[in-house]
mmCIF file of C-alpha atoms in Angstrom:
data_model
loop_
_atom_site.group_PDB
_atom_site.id
_atom_site.type_symbol
_atom_site.label_atom_id
_atom_site.label_comp_id
_atom_site.label_asym_id
_atom_site.label_seq_id
_atom_site.Cartn_x
_atom_site.Cartn_y
_atom_site.Cartn_z
ATOM 1 C CA UNK A 235 155.054 -50.692 -27.259
ATOM 2 C CA UNK A 236 158.102 -50.903 -29.442
ATOM 3 C CA UNK A 237 159.859 -47.941 -30.976
ATOM 4 C CA UNK A 238 157.748 -46.124 -33.562
ATOM 5 C CA UNK A 239 158.136 -46.852 -37.230
ATOM 6 C CA UNK A 240 156.265 -46.042 -40.401
ATOM 7 C CA UNK A 241 154.879 -49.541 -40.760
ATOM 8 C CA UNK A 242 151.188 -50.066 -40.086
ATOM 9 C CA UNK A 243 150.506 -51.246 -36.529
ATOM 10 C CA UNK A 244 148.566 -54.385 -35.796
ATOM 11 C CA UNK A 245 146.075 -54.051 -32.954
ATOM 12 C CA UNK A 246 145.537 -57.463 -31.438
ATOM 13 C CA UNK A 247 146.815 -60.958 -32.157
ATOM 14 C CA UNK A 248 146.583 -61.391 -35.924
ATOM 15 C CA UNK A 249 149.233 -63.935 -37.004
ATOM 16 C CA UNK A 250 149.787 -64.255 -40.734
ATOM 17 C CA UNK A 251 150.202 -67.992 -41.150
ATOM 18 C CA UNK A 252 150.952 -67.604 -44.856
ATOM 19 C CA UNK A 253 154.094 -65.649 -43.951
ATOM 20 C CA UNK A 254 155.466 -68.420 -41.729
ATOM 21 C CA UNK A 255 155.399 -69.086 -37.964
ATOM 22 C CA UNK A 256 154.067 -66.217 -35.846
ATOM 23 C CA UNK A 257 156.716 -63.943 -34.349
ATOM 24 C CA UNK A 258 156.088 -61.042 -31.971
ATOM 25 C CA UNK A 259 157.298 -59.335 -28.806
ATOM 26 C CA UNK A 260 155.964 -60.953 -25.658
ATOM 27 C CA UNK A 261 157.290 -58.858 -22.740
ATOM 28 C CA UNK A 262 159.460 -55.847 -21.882
ATOM 29 C CA UNK A 263 160.860 -55.692 -18.343
ATOM 30 C CA UNK A 264 160.260 -52.619 -16.160
ATOM 31 C CA UNK A 265 162.138 -52.524 -12.857
ATOM 32 C CA UNK A 266 160.223 -51.042 -9.921
ATOM 33 C CA UNK A 267 160.447 -50.931 -6.139
ATOM 34 C CA UNK A 268 156.972 -52.310 -5.395
ATOM 35 C CA UNK A 269 155.161 -54.377 -8.032
ATOM 36 C CA UNK A 270 151.807 -54.063 -6.241
ATOM 37 C CA UNK A 271 151.985 -50.261 -6.126
ATOM 38 C CA UNK A 272 153.193 -50.063 -9.736
ATOM 39 C CA UNK A 273 150.482 -52.399 -11.031
ATOM 40 C CA UNK A 274 147.816 -50.188 -9.393
ATOM 41 C CA UNK A 275 149.321 -47.173 -11.168
ATOM 42 C CA UNK A 276 149.173 -48.852 -14.593
ATOM 43 C CA UNK A 277 145.695 -50.272 -14.085
ATOM 44 C CA UNK A 278 143.958 -47.392 -12.269
ATOM 45 C CA UNK A 279 145.701 -44.397 -13.837
ATOM 46 C CA UNK A 280 146.722 -45.601 -17.291
ATOM 47 C CA UNK A 281 143.834 -48.000 -17.938
ATOM 48 C CA UNK A 282 146.028 -51.065 -18.482
ATOM 49 C CA UNK A 283 144.966 -54.598 -17.582
ATOM 50 C CA UNK A 284 146.725 -57.325 -15.627
ATOM 51 C CA UNK A 285 147.741 -60.202 -17.877
ATOM 52 C CA UNK A 286 149.587 -62.395 -15.397
ATOM 53 C CA UNK A 287 150.581 -62.459 -11.733
ATOM 54 C CA UNK A 288 153.040 -65.223 -10.872
ATOM 55 C CA UNK A 289 155.691 -66.070 -8.317
ATOM 56 C CA UNK A 290 158.715 -67.766 -9.861
ATOM 57 C CA UNK A 291 160.871 -70.427 -8.224
ATOM 58 C CA UNK A 292 163.169 -67.857 -6.624
ATOM 59 C CA UNK A 293 160.164 -66.362 -4.806
ATOM 60 C CA UNK A 294 160.158 -63.207 -6.906
ATOM 61 C CA UNK A 295 156.738 -61.912 -7.974
ATOM 62 C CA UNK A 296 156.212 -60.887 -11.605
ATOM 63 C CA UNK A 297 153.126 -58.951 -12.731
ATOM 64 C CA UNK A 298 152.409 -58.679 -16.443
ATOM 65 C CA UNK A 299 150.352 -55.691 -17.574
ATOM 66 C CA UNK A 300 149.261 -54.589 -21.045
ATOM 67 C CA UNK A 301 147.562 -51.583 -22.636
ATOM 68 C CA UNK A 302 144.064 -51.921 -24.124
ATOM 69 C CA UNK A 303 145.459 -52.442 -27.635
ATOM 70 C CA UNK A 304 148.450 -54.359 -28.973
ATOM 71 C CA UNK A 305 150.076 -57.641 -27.993
ATOM 72 C CA UNK A 306 153.220 -56.705 -26.042
ATOM 73 C CA UNK A 307 153.284 -56.921 -22.237
ATOM 74 C CA UNK A 308 155.209 -55.008 -19.574
ATOM 75 C CA UNK A 309 156.531 -57.244 -16.819
ATOM 76 C CA UNK A 310 156.871 -55.413 -13.523
ATOM 77 C CA UNK A 311 159.864 -56.692 -11.533
ATOM 78 C CA UNK A 312 161.104 -55.570 -8.097
ATOM 79 C CA UNK A 313 164.830 -56.495 -8.110
ATOM 80 C CA UNK A 314 166.902 -56.896 -4.977
ATOM 81 C CA UNK A 315 168.719 -53.707 -3.868
ATOM 82 C CA UNK A 316 172.175 -55.215 -4.464
ATOM 83 C CA UNK A 317 171.575 -56.084 -8.132
ATOM 84 C CA UNK A 318 172.461 -54.134 -11.311
ATOM 85 C CA UNK A 319 168.773 -54.096 -12.236
ATOM 86 C CA UNK A 320 167.935 -52.112 -9.094
ATOM 87 C CA UNK A 321 170.138 -49.258 -10.352
ATOM 88 C CA UNK A 322 167.931 -48.992 -13.459
ATOM 89 C CA UNK A 323 164.935 -47.907 -11.383
ATOM 90 C CA UNK A 324 164.086 -44.248 -11.948
ATOM 91 C CA UNK A 325 165.931 -44.001 -15.259
ATOM 92 C CA UNK A 326 164.534 -43.071 -18.700
ATOM 93 C CA UNK A 327 163.416 -46.168 -20.582
ATOM 94 C CA UNK A 328 163.433 -46.819 -24.304
ATOM 95 C CA UNK A 329 159.797 -47.871 -24.158
ATOM 96 C CA UNK A 330 157.499 -45.880 -26.422
ATOM 97 C CA UNK A 331 153.715 -45.923 -26.147
ATOM 98 C CA UNK A 332 151.874 -44.979 -29.315
ATOM 99 C CA UNK A 333 148.442 -43.391 -29.520
ATOM 100 C CA UNK A 334 146.498 -41.600 -32.199
ATOM 101 C CA UNK A 335 145.810 -38.527 -30.032
ATOM 102 C CA UNK A 336 148.536 -37.467 -27.591
ATOM 103 C CA UNK A 337 146.726 -34.315 -26.334
ATOM 104 C CA UNK A 338 143.613 -36.323 -25.480
ATOM 105 C CA UNK A 339 145.595 -39.029 -23.708
ATOM 106 C CA UNK A 340 147.667 -36.326 -21.956
ATOM 107 C CA UNK A 341 144.506 -34.621 -20.662
ATOM 108 C CA UNK A 342 142.985 -37.939 -19.543
ATOM 109 C CA UNK A 343 146.056 -39.177 -17.695
ATOM 110 C CA UNK A 344 146.879 -35.757 -16.270
ATOM 111 C CA UNK A 345 143.483 -35.702 -14.538
ATOM 112 C CA UNK A 346 144.334 -39.084 -13.017
ATOM 113 C CA UNK A 347 147.517 -37.740 -11.493
ATOM 114 C CA UNK A 348 150.058 -39.027 -13.992
ATOM 115 C CA UNK A 349 153.189 -36.847 -13.953
ATOM 116 C CA UNK A 350 154.346 -35.599 -17.368
ATOM 117 C CA UNK A 351 157.801 -34.130 -17.967
ATOM 118 C CA UNK A 352 156.444 -31.611 -20.473
ATOM 119 C CA UNK A 353 153.315 -30.768 -22.406
ATOM 120 C CA UNK A 354 152.812 -32.423 -25.809
ATOM 121 C CA UNK A 355 155.095 -31.063 -28.504
ATOM 122 C CA UNK A 356 154.949 -31.164 -32.282
ATOM 123 C CA UNK A 357 157.876 -32.672 -34.113
ATOM 124 C CA UNK A 358 158.444 -32.761 -37.858
ATOM 125 C CA UNK A 359 161.294 -34.703 -39.425
ATOM 126 C CA UNK A 360 162.288 -33.756 -42.957
ATOM 127 C CA UNK A 361 164.895 -35.036 -45.334
ATOM 128 C CA UNK A 362 168.053 -32.982 -45.495
ATOM 129 C CA UNK A 363 168.471 -30.645 -48.435
ATOM 130 C CA UNK A 364 171.190 -32.866 -49.865
ATOM 131 C CA UNK A 365 168.959 -35.900 -49.790
ATOM 132 C CA UNK A 366 166.090 -33.989 -51.377
ATOM 133 C CA UNK A 367 168.391 -32.885 -54.157
ATOM 134 C CA UNK A 368 169.538 -36.430 -54.812
ATOM 135 C CA UNK A 369 166.008 -37.809 -54.637
ATOM 136 C CA UNK A 370 164.142 -34.976 -56.310
ATOM 137 C CA UNK A 371 162.008 -37.391 -58.302
ATOM 138 C CA UNK A 372 161.093 -39.414 -55.220
ATOM 139 C CA UNK A 373 162.009 -37.540 -52.052
ATOM 140 C CA UNK A 374 160.039 -39.831 -49.741
ATOM 141 C CA UNK A 375 157.454 -38.850 -47.150
ATOM 142 C CA UNK A 376 157.688 -36.015 -44.682
ATOM 143 C CA UNK A 377 156.581 -37.480 -41.375
ATOM 144 C CA UNK A 378 156.243 -36.447 -37.814
ATOM 145 C CA UNK A 379 153.861 -36.275 -34.928
ATOM 146 C CA UNK A 380 153.251 -35.215 -31.327
ATOM 147 C CA UNK A 381 155.193 -36.493 -28.329
ATOM 148 C CA UNK A 382 155.637 -36.152 -24.600
ATOM 149 C CA UNK A 383 157.133 -38.140 -21.694
ATOM 150 C CA UNK A 384 155.583 -39.323 -18.435
ATOM 151 C CA UNK A 385 156.764 -41.095 -15.295
ATOM 152 C CA UNK A 386 155.550 -43.969 -13.178
ATOM 153 C CA UNK A 387 155.724 -43.894 -9.331
ATOM 154 C CA UNK A 388 159.424 -44.880 -9.457
ATOM 155 C CA UNK A 389 160.318 -42.083 -11.918
ATOM 156 C CA UNK A 390 160.810 -44.537 -14.757
ATOM 157 C CA UNK A 391 160.016 -42.367 -17.775
ATOM 158 C CA UNK A 392 158.320 -43.403 -20.998
ATOM 159 C CA UNK A 393 157.595 -41.718 -24.318
ATOM 160 C CA UNK A 394 154.033 -41.172 -25.513
ATOM 161 C CA UNK A 395 153.844 -40.387 -29.219
ATOM 162 C CA UNK A 396 151.340 -39.977 -32.015
ATOM 163 C CA UNK A 397 152.890 -40.458 -35.451
ATOM 164 C CA UNK A 398 151.149 -39.271 -38.597
ATOM 165 C CA UNK A 399 151.626 -42.597 -40.337
ATOM 166 C CA UNK A 400 150.431 -44.569 -37.320
ATOM 167 C CA UNK A 401 147.354 -42.374 -36.889
ATOM 168 C CA UNK A 402 146.471 -42.784 -40.551
ATOM 169 C CA UNK A 403 146.948 -46.535 -40.271
ATOM 170 C CA UNK A 404 144.714 -46.691 -37.185
ATOM 171 C CA UNK A 405 142.037 -44.647 -38.974
ATOM 172 C CA UNK A 406 142.258 -46.993 -41.935
ATOM 173 C CA UNK A 407 141.934 -50.013 -39.649
ATOM 174 C CA UNK A 408 138.898 -48.518 -37.939
ATOM 175 C CA UNK A 409 137.243 -47.775 -41.263
ATOM 176 C CA UNK A 410 137.997 -51.295 -42.447
ATOM 177 C CA UNK A 411 136.650 -52.744 -39.187
ATOM 178 C CA UNK A 412 133.493 -50.623 -39.460
ATOM 179 C CA UNK A 413 132.990 -51.728 -43.059
ATOM 180 C CA UNK A 414 133.571 -55.346 -42.055
ATOM 181 C CA UNK A 415 131.037 -55.091 -39.229
ATOM 182 C CA UNK A 416 128.504 -53.481 -41.555
ATOM 183 C CA UNK A 417 129.111 -56.199 -44.136
ATOM 184 C CA UNK A 418 128.658 -58.878 -41.462
ATOM 185 C CA UNK A 419 125.495 -57.150 -40.248
ATOM 186 C CA UNK A 420 124.065 -57.094 -43.774
ATOM 187 C CA UNK A 421 125.058 -60.722 -44.328
ATOM 188 C CA UNK A 422 123.404 -61.752 -41.050
ATOM 189 C CA UNK A 423 120.256 -59.814 -41.990
ATOM 190 C CA UNK A 424 120.160 -61.399 -45.432
ATOM 191 C CA UNK A 425 120.731 -64.832 -43.891
ATOM 192 C CA UNK A 426 117.831 -64.250 -41.523
ATOM 193 C CA UNK A 427 115.629 -63.344 -44.490
ATOM 194 C CA UNK A 428 116.822 -66.502 -46.273
ATOM 195 C CA UNK A 429 115.909 -68.544 -43.200
ATOM 196 C CA UNK A 430 112.413 -67.069 -43.130
ATOM 197 C CA UNK A 431 111.984 -67.734 -46.849
ATOM 198 C CA UNK A 432 113.203 -71.318 -46.496
ATOM 199 C CA UNK A 433 110.838 -72.018 -43.621
ATOM 200 C CA UNK A 434 107.996 -71.146 -45.982
ATOM 201 C CA UNK A 435 109.199 -73.911 -48.318
ATOM 202 C CA UNK A 436 108.364 -76.558 -45.748
ATOM 203 C CA UNK A 437 104.727 -77.764 -45.728
ATOM 204 C CA UNK A 438 102.321 -75.149 -44.439
ATOM 205 C CA UNK A 439 99.255 -77.457 -44.382
ATOM 206 C CA UNK A 440 98.665 -81.134 -43.662
ATOM 207 C CA UNK A 441 95.993 -82.944 -45.733
ATOM 208 C CA UNK A 442 93.750 -84.905 -43.367
ATOM 209 C CA UNK A 443 93.707 -88.674 -43.834
ATOM 210 C CA UNK A 444 91.506 -91.335 -42.263
ATOM 211 C CA UNK A 445 94.000 -94.198 -42.042
ATOM 212 C CA UNK A 446 97.314 -92.435 -41.516
ATOM 213 C CA UNK A 447 98.674 -90.016 -38.930
ATOM 214 C CA UNK A 448 101.900 -88.300 -39.959
ATOM 215 C CA UNK A 449 104.345 -85.554 -38.992
ATOM 216 C CA UNK A 450 107.597 -84.033 -40.200
ATOM 217 C CA UNK A 451 110.461 -82.202 -38.527
ATOM 218 C CA UNK A 452 113.629 -80.413 -39.650
ATOM 219 C CA UNK A 453 116.158 -79.075 -37.127
ATOM 220 C CA UNK A 454 118.774 -77.241 -39.155
ATOM 221 C CA UNK A 455 122.405 -77.222 -38.118
ATOM 222 C CA UNK A 456 122.861 -73.730 -39.545
ATOM 223 C CA UNK A 457 120.449 -70.906 -40.252
ATOM 224 C CA UNK A 458 119.689 -72.460 -43.626
ATOM 225 C CA UNK A 459 120.343 -75.960 -44.891
ATOM 226 C CA UNK A 460 119.816 -78.532 -47.593
ATOM 227 C CA UNK A 461 117.413 -81.020 -45.996
ATOM 228 C CA UNK A 462 113.833 -80.942 -47.239
ATOM 229 C CA UNK A 463 110.571 -82.677 -46.486
ATOM 230 C CA UNK A 464 107.132 -82.064 -47.921
ATOM 231 C CA UNK A 465 103.565 -83.356 -48.002
ATOM 232 C CA UNK A 466 101.688 -83.067 -51.312
ATOM 233 C CA UNK A 467 97.942 -83.402 -51.728
ATOM 234 C CA UNK A 468 97.718 -85.533 -54.869
ATOM 235 C CA UNK A 469 93.919 -85.736 -54.918
ATOM 236 C CA UNK A 470 91.579 -88.719 -54.738
ATOM 237 C CA UNK A 471 92.654 -89.481 -51.155
ATOM 238 C CA UNK A 472 96.344 -89.745 -52.036
ATOM 239 C CA UNK A 473 99.190 -88.099 -50.083
ATOM 240 C CA UNK A 474 102.647 -87.518 -51.481
ATOM 241 C CA UNK A 475 105.475 -87.762 -48.929
ATOM 242 C CA UNK A 476 108.859 -86.307 -49.867
ATOM 243 C CA UNK A 477 112.138 -86.418 -47.946
ATOM 244 C CA UNK A 478 115.375 -85.224 -49.519
ATOM 245 C CA UNK A 479 118.983 -84.507 -48.602
ATOM 246 C CA UNK A 480 120.790 -82.047 -50.872
ATOM 247 C CA UNK A 481 124.538 -82.279 -51.428
ATOM 248 C CA UNK A 482 126.536 -79.629 -49.557
ATOM 249 C CA UNK A 483 125.643 -77.338 -46.686
ATOM 250 C CA UNK A 484 124.715 -73.730 -45.948
ATOM 251 C CA UNK A 485 123.486 -71.220 -48.519
ATOM 252 C CA UNK A 486 124.523 -73.324 -51.512
ATOM 253 C CA UNK A 487 122.557 -76.327 -50.310
ATOM 254 C CA UNK A 488 119.597 -74.110 -49.405
ATOM 255 C CA UNK A 489 119.459 -72.756 -52.966
ATOM 256 C CA UNK A 490 119.530 -76.290 -54.362
ATOM 257 C CA UNK A 491 116.822 -77.275 -51.910
ATOM 258 C CA UNK A 492 114.630 -74.393 -53.140
ATOM 259 C CA UNK A 493 115.277 -75.469 -56.737
ATOM 260 C CA UNK A 494 114.241 -79.050 -56.012
ATOM 261 C CA UNK A 495 111.174 -77.933 -54.080
ATOM 262 C CA UNK A 496 110.088 -75.742 -56.989
ATOM 263 C CA UNK A 497 110.535 -78.648 -59.418
ATOM 264 C CA UNK A 498 108.448 -80.957 -57.243
ATOM 265 C CA UNK A 499 105.705 -78.424 -56.596
ATOM 266 C CA UNK A 500 105.344 -77.447 -60.273
ATOM 267 C CA UNK A 501 105.339 -81.029 -61.583
ATOM 268 C CA UNK A 502 103.358 -83.023 -59.020
ATOM 269 C CA UNK A 503 100.057 -82.719 -60.923
ATOM 270 C CA UNK A 504 101.139 -85.774 -62.962
ATOM 271 C CA UNK A 505 102.429 -87.692 -59.927
ATOM 272 C CA UNK A 506 99.197 -89.581 -59.205
ATOM 273 C CA UNK A 507 98.742 -91.055 -62.676
ATOM 274 C CA UNK A 508 102.416 -91.527 -63.628
ATOM 275 C CA UNK A 509 104.853 -91.241 -60.684
ATOM 276 C CA UNK A 510 107.816 -92.525 -62.727
ATOM 277 C CA UNK A 511 107.309 -89.824 -65.342
ATOM 278 C CA UNK A 512 106.911 -87.266 -62.557
ATOM 279 C CA UNK A 513 110.236 -88.197 -61.006
ATOM 280 C CA UNK A 514 111.992 -88.313 -64.385
ATOM 281 C CA UNK A 515 110.788 -84.772 -65.050
ATOM 282 C CA UNK A 516 111.984 -83.601 -61.624
ATOM 283 C CA UNK A 517 115.395 -85.161 -62.245
ATOM 284 C CA UNK A 518 115.665 -83.577 -65.693
ATOM 285 C CA UNK A 519 114.924 -80.081 -64.377
ATOM 286 C CA UNK A 520 117.260 -80.533 -61.408
ATOM 287 C CA UNK A 521 119.990 -81.806 -63.723
ATOM 288 C CA UNK A 522 119.623 -78.888 -66.141
ATOM 289 C CA UNK A 523 119.403 -76.144 -63.516
ATOM 290 C CA UNK A 524 122.273 -77.118 -61.213
ATOM 291 C CA UNK A 525 126.033 -77.567 -61.373
ATOM 292 C CA UNK A 526 127.511 -80.851 -62.549
ATOM 293 C CA UNK A 527 128.451 -81.934 -59.033
ATOM 294 C CA UNK A 528 125.066 -81.114 -57.485
ATOM 295 C CA UNK A 529 122.787 -83.985 -56.557
ATOM 296 C CA UNK A 530 120.100 -84.978 -54.074
ATOM 297 C CA UNK A 531 118.987 -88.208 -52.508
ATOM 298 C CA UNK A 532 115.197 -88.418 -52.293
ATOM 299 C CA UNK A 533 112.461 -90.639 -50.938
ATOM 300 C CA UNK A 534 109.100 -90.156 -52.622
ATOM 301 C CA UNK A 535 105.982 -92.019 -51.498
ATOM 302 C CA UNK A 536 102.368 -91.980 -52.685
ATOM 303 C CA UNK A 537 100.036 -93.148 -49.905
ATOM 304 C CA UNK A 538 96.472 -94.236 -50.788
ATOM 305 C CA UNK A 539 94.154 -93.497 -47.859
ATOM 306 C CA UNK A 540 91.611 -96.058 -49.059
ATOM 307 C CA UNK A 541 93.820 -99.085 -49.657
ATOM 308 C CA UNK A 542 96.652 -98.164 -47.180
ATOM 309 C CA UNK A 543 99.094 -98.843 -50.014
ATOM 310 C CA UNK A 544 102.339 -96.857 -50.181
ATOM 311 C CA UNK A 545 103.992 -96.759 -53.600
ATOM 312 C CA UNK A 546 107.486 -95.361 -53.257
ATOM 313 C CA UNK A 547 110.745 -94.596 -55.032
ATOM 314 C CA UNK A 548 113.912 -94.461 -52.956
ATOM 315 C CA UNK A 549 116.347 -92.419 -55.039
ATOM 316 C CA UNK A 550 119.700 -93.179 -53.419
ATOM 317 C CA UNK A 551 118.364 -92.285 -49.986
ATOM 318 C CA UNK A 552 118.732 -94.061 -46.657
ATOM 319 C CA UNK A 553 116.374 -96.991 -46.260
ATOM 320 C CA UNK A 554 113.013 -96.148 -44.786
ATOM 321 C CA UNK A 555 112.156 -98.097 -41.644
ATOM 322 C CA UNK A 556 108.729 -99.741 -41.381
ATOM 323 C CA UNK A 557 108.085 -101.155 -37.910
ATOM 324 C CA UNK A 558 105.137 -103.530 -38.004
ATOM 325 C CA UNK A 559 102.630 -103.741 -35.199
ATOM 326 C CA UNK A 560 103.956 -107.217 -34.355
ATOM 327 C CA UNK A 561 107.514 -105.896 -33.935
ATOM 328 C CA UNK A 562 108.932 -106.955 -37.310
ATOM 329 C CA UNK A 563 111.162 -104.409 -39.062
ATOM 330 C CA UNK A 564 111.140 -103.900 -42.839
ATOM 331 C CA UNK A 565 113.511 -101.664 -44.790
ATOM 332 C CA UNK A 566 112.380 -99.646 -47.783
ATOM 333 C CA UNK A 567 115.640 -99.781 -49.732
ATOM 334 C CA UNK A 568 116.837 -97.845 -52.767
ATOM 335 C CA UNK A 569 114.968 -98.395 -56.025
ATOM 336 C CA UNK A 570 117.100 -96.043 -58.163
ATOM 337 C CA UNK A 571 120.030 -93.657 -57.986
ATOM 338 C CA UNK A 572 120.194 -90.043 -56.785
ATOM 339 C CA UNK A 573 118.692 -87.078 -58.634
ATOM 340 C CA UNK A 574 120.671 -84.532 -60.639
ATOM 341 C CA UNK A 575 123.786 -86.410 -61.726
ATOM 342 C CA UNK A 576 122.501 -88.081 -64.914
ATOM 343 C CA UNK A 577 120.437 -86.784 -67.804
ATOM 344 C CA UNK A 578 119.376 -90.301 -68.732
ATOM 345 C CA UNK A 579 117.739 -91.400 -65.525
ATOM 346 C CA UNK A 580 115.191 -94.103 -64.865
ATOM 347 C CA UNK A 581 113.428 -95.049 -61.652
ATOM 348 C CA UNK A 582 111.348 -97.941 -60.498
ATOM 349 C CA UNK A 583 108.665 -98.058 -57.822
ATOM 350 C CA UNK A 584 108.069 -100.472 -54.981
ATOM 351 C CA UNK A 585 105.101 -100.710 -52.667
ATOM 352 C CA UNK A 586 104.037 -101.821 -49.227
ATOM 353 C CA UNK A 587 100.996 -101.659 -46.953
ATOM 354 C CA UNK A 588 100.962 -99.521 -43.806
ATOM 355 C CA UNK A 589 98.525 -101.321 -41.564
ATOM 356 C CA UNK A 590 96.945 -100.203 -38.334
ATOM 357 C CA UNK A 591 99.637 -99.938 -35.648
ATOM 358 C CA UNK A 592 102.496 -99.890 -38.171
ATOM 359 C CA UNK A 593 105.065 -97.068 -37.978
ATOM 360 C CA UNK A 594 107.057 -95.650 -40.882
ATOM 361 C CA UNK A 595 110.179 -93.540 -40.305
ATOM 362 C CA UNK A 596 111.986 -91.653 -43.085
ATOM 363 C CA UNK A 597 115.095 -89.710 -42.116
ATOM 364 C CA UNK A 598 118.287 -88.048 -43.350
ATOM 365 C CA UNK A 599 121.845 -88.889 -42.318
ATOM 366 C CA UNK A 600 121.787 -86.035 -39.799
ATOM 367 C CA UNK A 601 119.864 -88.490 -37.598
ATOM 368 C CA UNK A 602 121.953 -91.643 -37.811
ATOM 369 C CA UNK A 603 125.348 -89.940 -38.353
ATOM 370 C CA UNK A 604 125.056 -87.569 -35.423
ATOM 371 C CA UNK A 605 128.276 -87.847 -33.397
ATOM 372 C CA UNK A 606 128.798 -87.850 -29.658
ATOM 373 C CA UNK A 607 131.885 -86.563 -27.842
ATOM 374 C CA UNK A 608 133.686 -89.852 -28.617
ATOM 375 C CA UNK A 609 132.992 -89.548 -32.375
ATOM 376 C CA UNK A 610 130.553 -92.447 -32.162
ATOM 377 C CA UNK A 611 127.583 -92.316 -34.532
ATOM 378 C CA UNK A 612 123.993 -92.458 -33.307
ATOM 379 C CA UNK A 613 123.312 -95.197 -35.828
ATOM 380 C CA UNK A 614 120.276 -97.046 -37.102
ATOM 381 C CA UNK A 615 120.068 -99.415 -34.148
ATOM 382 C CA UNK A 616 119.440 -96.582 -31.671
ATOM 383 C CA UNK A 617 116.805 -95.123 -33.989
ATOM 384 C CA UNK A 618 115.029 -98.478 -34.217
ATOM 385 C CA UNK A 619 115.157 -98.780 -30.429
ATOM 386 C CA UNK A 620 113.377 -95.435 -30.025
ATOM 387 C CA UNK A 621 110.747 -96.522 -32.554
ATOM 388 C CA UNK A 622 110.135 -99.695 -30.569
ATOM 389 C CA UNK A 623 110.057 -98.002 -27.162
ATOM 390 C CA UNK A 624 107.896 -95.046 -28.231
ATOM 391 C CA UNK A 625 105.658 -96.702 -30.840
ATOM 392 C CA UNK A 626 102.506 -95.941 -28.840
ATOM 393 C CA UNK A 627 103.058 -92.168 -29.084
ATOM 394 C CA UNK A 628 101.381 -89.981 -31.664
ATOM 395 C CA UNK A 629 103.319 -89.208 -34.861
ATOM 396 C CA UNK A 630 104.134 -85.692 -33.607
ATOM 397 C CA UNK A 631 105.296 -86.931 -30.207
ATOM 398 C CA UNK A 632 107.320 -89.775 -31.732
ATOM 399 C CA UNK A 633 109.100 -87.389 -34.114
ATOM 400 C CA UNK A 634 109.906 -85.091 -31.191
ATOM 401 C CA UNK A 635 111.204 -88.053 -29.156
ATOM 402 C CA UNK A 636 113.558 -89.061 -31.970
ATOM 403 C CA UNK A 637 114.892 -85.510 -32.297
ATOM 404 C CA UNK A 638 115.408 -85.280 -28.529
ATOM 405 C CA UNK A 639 117.200 -88.620 -28.457
ATOM 406 C CA UNK A 640 119.546 -87.615 -31.284
ATOM 407 C CA UNK A 641 120.297 -84.224 -29.746
ATOM 408 C CA UNK A 642 120.893 -85.737 -26.313
ATOM 409 C CA UNK A 643 123.271 -88.291 -27.804
ATOM 410 C CA UNK A 644 125.181 -85.828 -29.962
ATOM 411 C CA UNK A 645 128.057 -83.541 -29.040
ATOM 412 C CA UNK A 646 127.384 -79.948 -28.050
ATOM 413 C CA UNK A 647 127.569 -78.859 -31.689
ATOM 414 C CA UNK A 648 125.127 -80.092 -34.346
ATOM 415 C CA UNK A 649 126.987 -80.660 -37.611
ATOM 416 C CA UNK A 650 124.144 -81.664 -39.929
ATOM 417 C CA UNK A 651 120.433 -81.090 -40.352
ATOM 418 C CA UNK A 652 118.177 -83.485 -38.438
ATOM 419 C CA UNK A 653 115.185 -84.184 -40.676
ATOM 420 C CA UNK A 654 112.578 -86.931 -40.546
ATOM 421 C CA UNK A 655 109.035 -87.967 -41.373
ATOM 422 C CA UNK A 656 107.046 -90.259 -39.086
ATOM 423 C CA UNK A 657 103.802 -91.884 -40.241
ATOM 424 C CA UNK A 658 101.528 -94.229 -38.248
ATOM 425 C CA UNK A 659 98.736 -96.423 -39.489
ATOM 426 C CA UNK A 660 95.529 -95.781 -37.537
#
């Protein structure tokens, strides 16, 4: 709503922080006799919207109205009859409204009863012959457009123009916006496909065991993520349990997760006889196929259904929690460092027995580091309390209870994947 120029217009509030503090025009005053009547004219006949409606300390009412596009606002003011501002009512203003199609806007507003001073006219502005002679090599653009003038109920008159440069800029913005929307649509579609593919990477079947009931859950913070859990049938009554947290978030972490899953799934045939060699091979492949900064913490366990023995390697992961049937709590701490950072990597195994009534919980930091509105973490103590209070539930129900407790504790937004494995000795 400023005077026209050949610079590209900006539709909407788009501050360029790189260019310094934002600077724009907030309001232009229009003096009228009745702000209520004038606001109805702008809203009902011109399609404007009310931005503000306030009464200032003096008791004067100010109504701010704005067109559908742009950031400037007209402030409608009804001055007292004995003021200089009152004499400005009914005079031509220097306010110029810009559109890309004056005839169309003229026809639309004319049907709504807006009074125009003349029909739209074409205007072309050319450089003078002398200037063209001086600047023959670079005469500059020939520009112009269509214009008319209209009045509000108080006979304040305004210009309505369509400039060639402005129209071209608006067309360019619309094309760019359409391309951006199409790009976002494609990205969203591809992300949805990625989500479906990643869901297939989680275990699709659960080997049946006689002495252990188990369940896994992953609630992703985004459409795809870097947390991973798996159950591997190792043969001879052995179950492999895997829980991993990949460095990073989003698509990058999801790709690393898929890489690690592929390494585990293609190598686990040797896991039963030589778990250390299995994990060394997984680390080597992960190290070779990922960036230098990529790594993953991982808990790997081999559970023997006959002996109830769990042999495990905790590769830089959070300690597993083993709640005994008598209420004692044991921690399955780290036995080696994370995967993917070192070519020369060794791991050691530890073991424990999961007896009848015992409960094992493996989890990622999305559980214990979930934040509430006060930036307080959920923490291990709250997790242990849920395990104690809900230990009689099935593995599936206990996993769901933990997820519900974490989500209820956390703020409205989930910042990290919530992933866990719960196993119960039967």
